[in-house]
Amino acid sequence: PGPITAVAFNAAGSIAAAASQPGVIKFWNVDDGTEQGQIIGHVGAVYDMAFHAGRNELASAGHDGSVRVWAVPQPTGIWAGA
């Protein structure tokens, strides 16, 4: 994994999302620091992310020119984007 390129927190402040190259987004429990899952989908760096305030979703924008909307993974899940 490369350096962190973007960070976002959910509305409750309980989950943090951290992105790194090459297009990996990891989710962390803020209270205890445990990893809660990851998403792999962008080609290259993720430049920005934002959680939806009312849904269990995260939007991400990447170097590949795409904006993706993801369902936030359940704890310890791994998803590969299309």
Coordinates of C-alpha atoms in Angstrom, one line a residue:
P1 CA 0.0 0.0 0.0
G2 CA 1.1 3.5 -0.8
P3 CA 0.6 6.8 1.1
I4 CA -2.9 7.9 2.2
T5 CA -4.5 10.0 -0.5
A6 CA -7.9 10.8 1.0
V7 CA -9.8 10.4 4.3
A8 CA -13.5 10.6 5.2
F9 CA -15.6 10.0 8.3
N10 CA -19.2 8.9 8.5
A11 CA -21.8 11.3 10.0
A12 CA -21.6 9.6 13.4
G13 CA -17.8 9.8 13.4
S14 CA -17.6 6.1 14.2
I15 CA -16.1 4.9 10.9
A16 CA -13.2 6.3 9.0
A17 CA -12.4 5.6 5.4
A18 CA -8.7 5.9 4.2
A19 CA -7.7 5.6 0.6
S20 CA -4.3 4.7 -0.8
Q21 CA -2.7 3.8 -4.1
P22 CA -3.5 1.8 -6.1
G23 CA -7.2 2.5 -5.5
V24 CA -7.7 0.7 -2.2
I25 CA -10.2 2.2 0.4
K26 CA -10.0 0.7 3.9
F27 CA -12.6 1.2 6.6
W28 CA -11.6 1.6 10.3
N29 CA -13.6 1.6 13.5
V30 CA -12.7 4.9 15.1
D31 CA -13.4 3.7 18.7
D32 CA -11.0 0.7 18.7
G33 CA -8.9 1.1 15.6
T34 CA -9.8 -2.2 14.0
E35 CA -10.0 -2.5 10.2
Q36 CA -13.6 -3.1 9.1
G37 CA -13.2 -4.0 5.5
Q38 CA -11.9 -2.7 2.2
I39 CA -12.9 -1.8 -1.3
I40 CA -10.7 -2.2 -4.4
G41 CA -11.9 -0.5 -7.6
H42 CA -10.2 2.6 -8.8
V43 CA -7.1 2.5 -11.1
G44 CA -4.5 4.7 -9.4
A45 CA -5.0 7.1 -6.5
V46 CA -8.3 8.0 -4.9
Y47 CA -8.4 11.8 -4.6
D48 CA -11.6 12.5 -2.6
M49 CA -14.3 10.6 -0.7
A50 CA -17.5 11.5 1.2
F51 CA -20.0 9.5 3.2
H52 CA -23.7 9.9 2.5
A53 CA -25.3 11.5 5.6
G54 CA -28.4 9.3 5.5
R55 CA -27.3 6.1 3.8
N56 CA -24.6 3.5 4.3
E57 CA -22.8 4.7 1.1
L58 CA -19.5 6.3 0.3
A59 CA -18.7 8.2 -2.9
S60 CA -15.1 8.3 -4.2
A61 CA -13.3 10.1 -7.0
G62 CA -10.1 8.8 -8.5
H63 CA -7.2 9.5 -10.8
D64 CA -8.9 7.2 -13.3
G65 CA -11.5 9.9 -13.9
S66 CA -14.4 7.9 -12.3
V67 CA -16.7 8.8 -9.4
R68 CA -18.0 5.7 -7.7
V69 CA -20.7 5.2 -5.1
W70 CA -20.2 2.2 -2.8
A71 CA -22.2 0.4 -0.2
V72 CA -20.1 0.6 2.9
P73 CA -18.9 -2.9 3.6
Q74 CA -20.0 -4.9 6.6
P75 CA -17.2 -5.6 9.0
T76 CA -14.2 -7.5 7.6
G77 CA -15.6 -7.6 4.1
I78 CA -13.6 -7.1 0.8
W79 CA -15.2 -5.9 -2.4
A80 CA -13.7 -5.5 -5.8
G81 CA -15.3 -2.8 -8.0
A82 CA -16.0 -3.1 -11.7

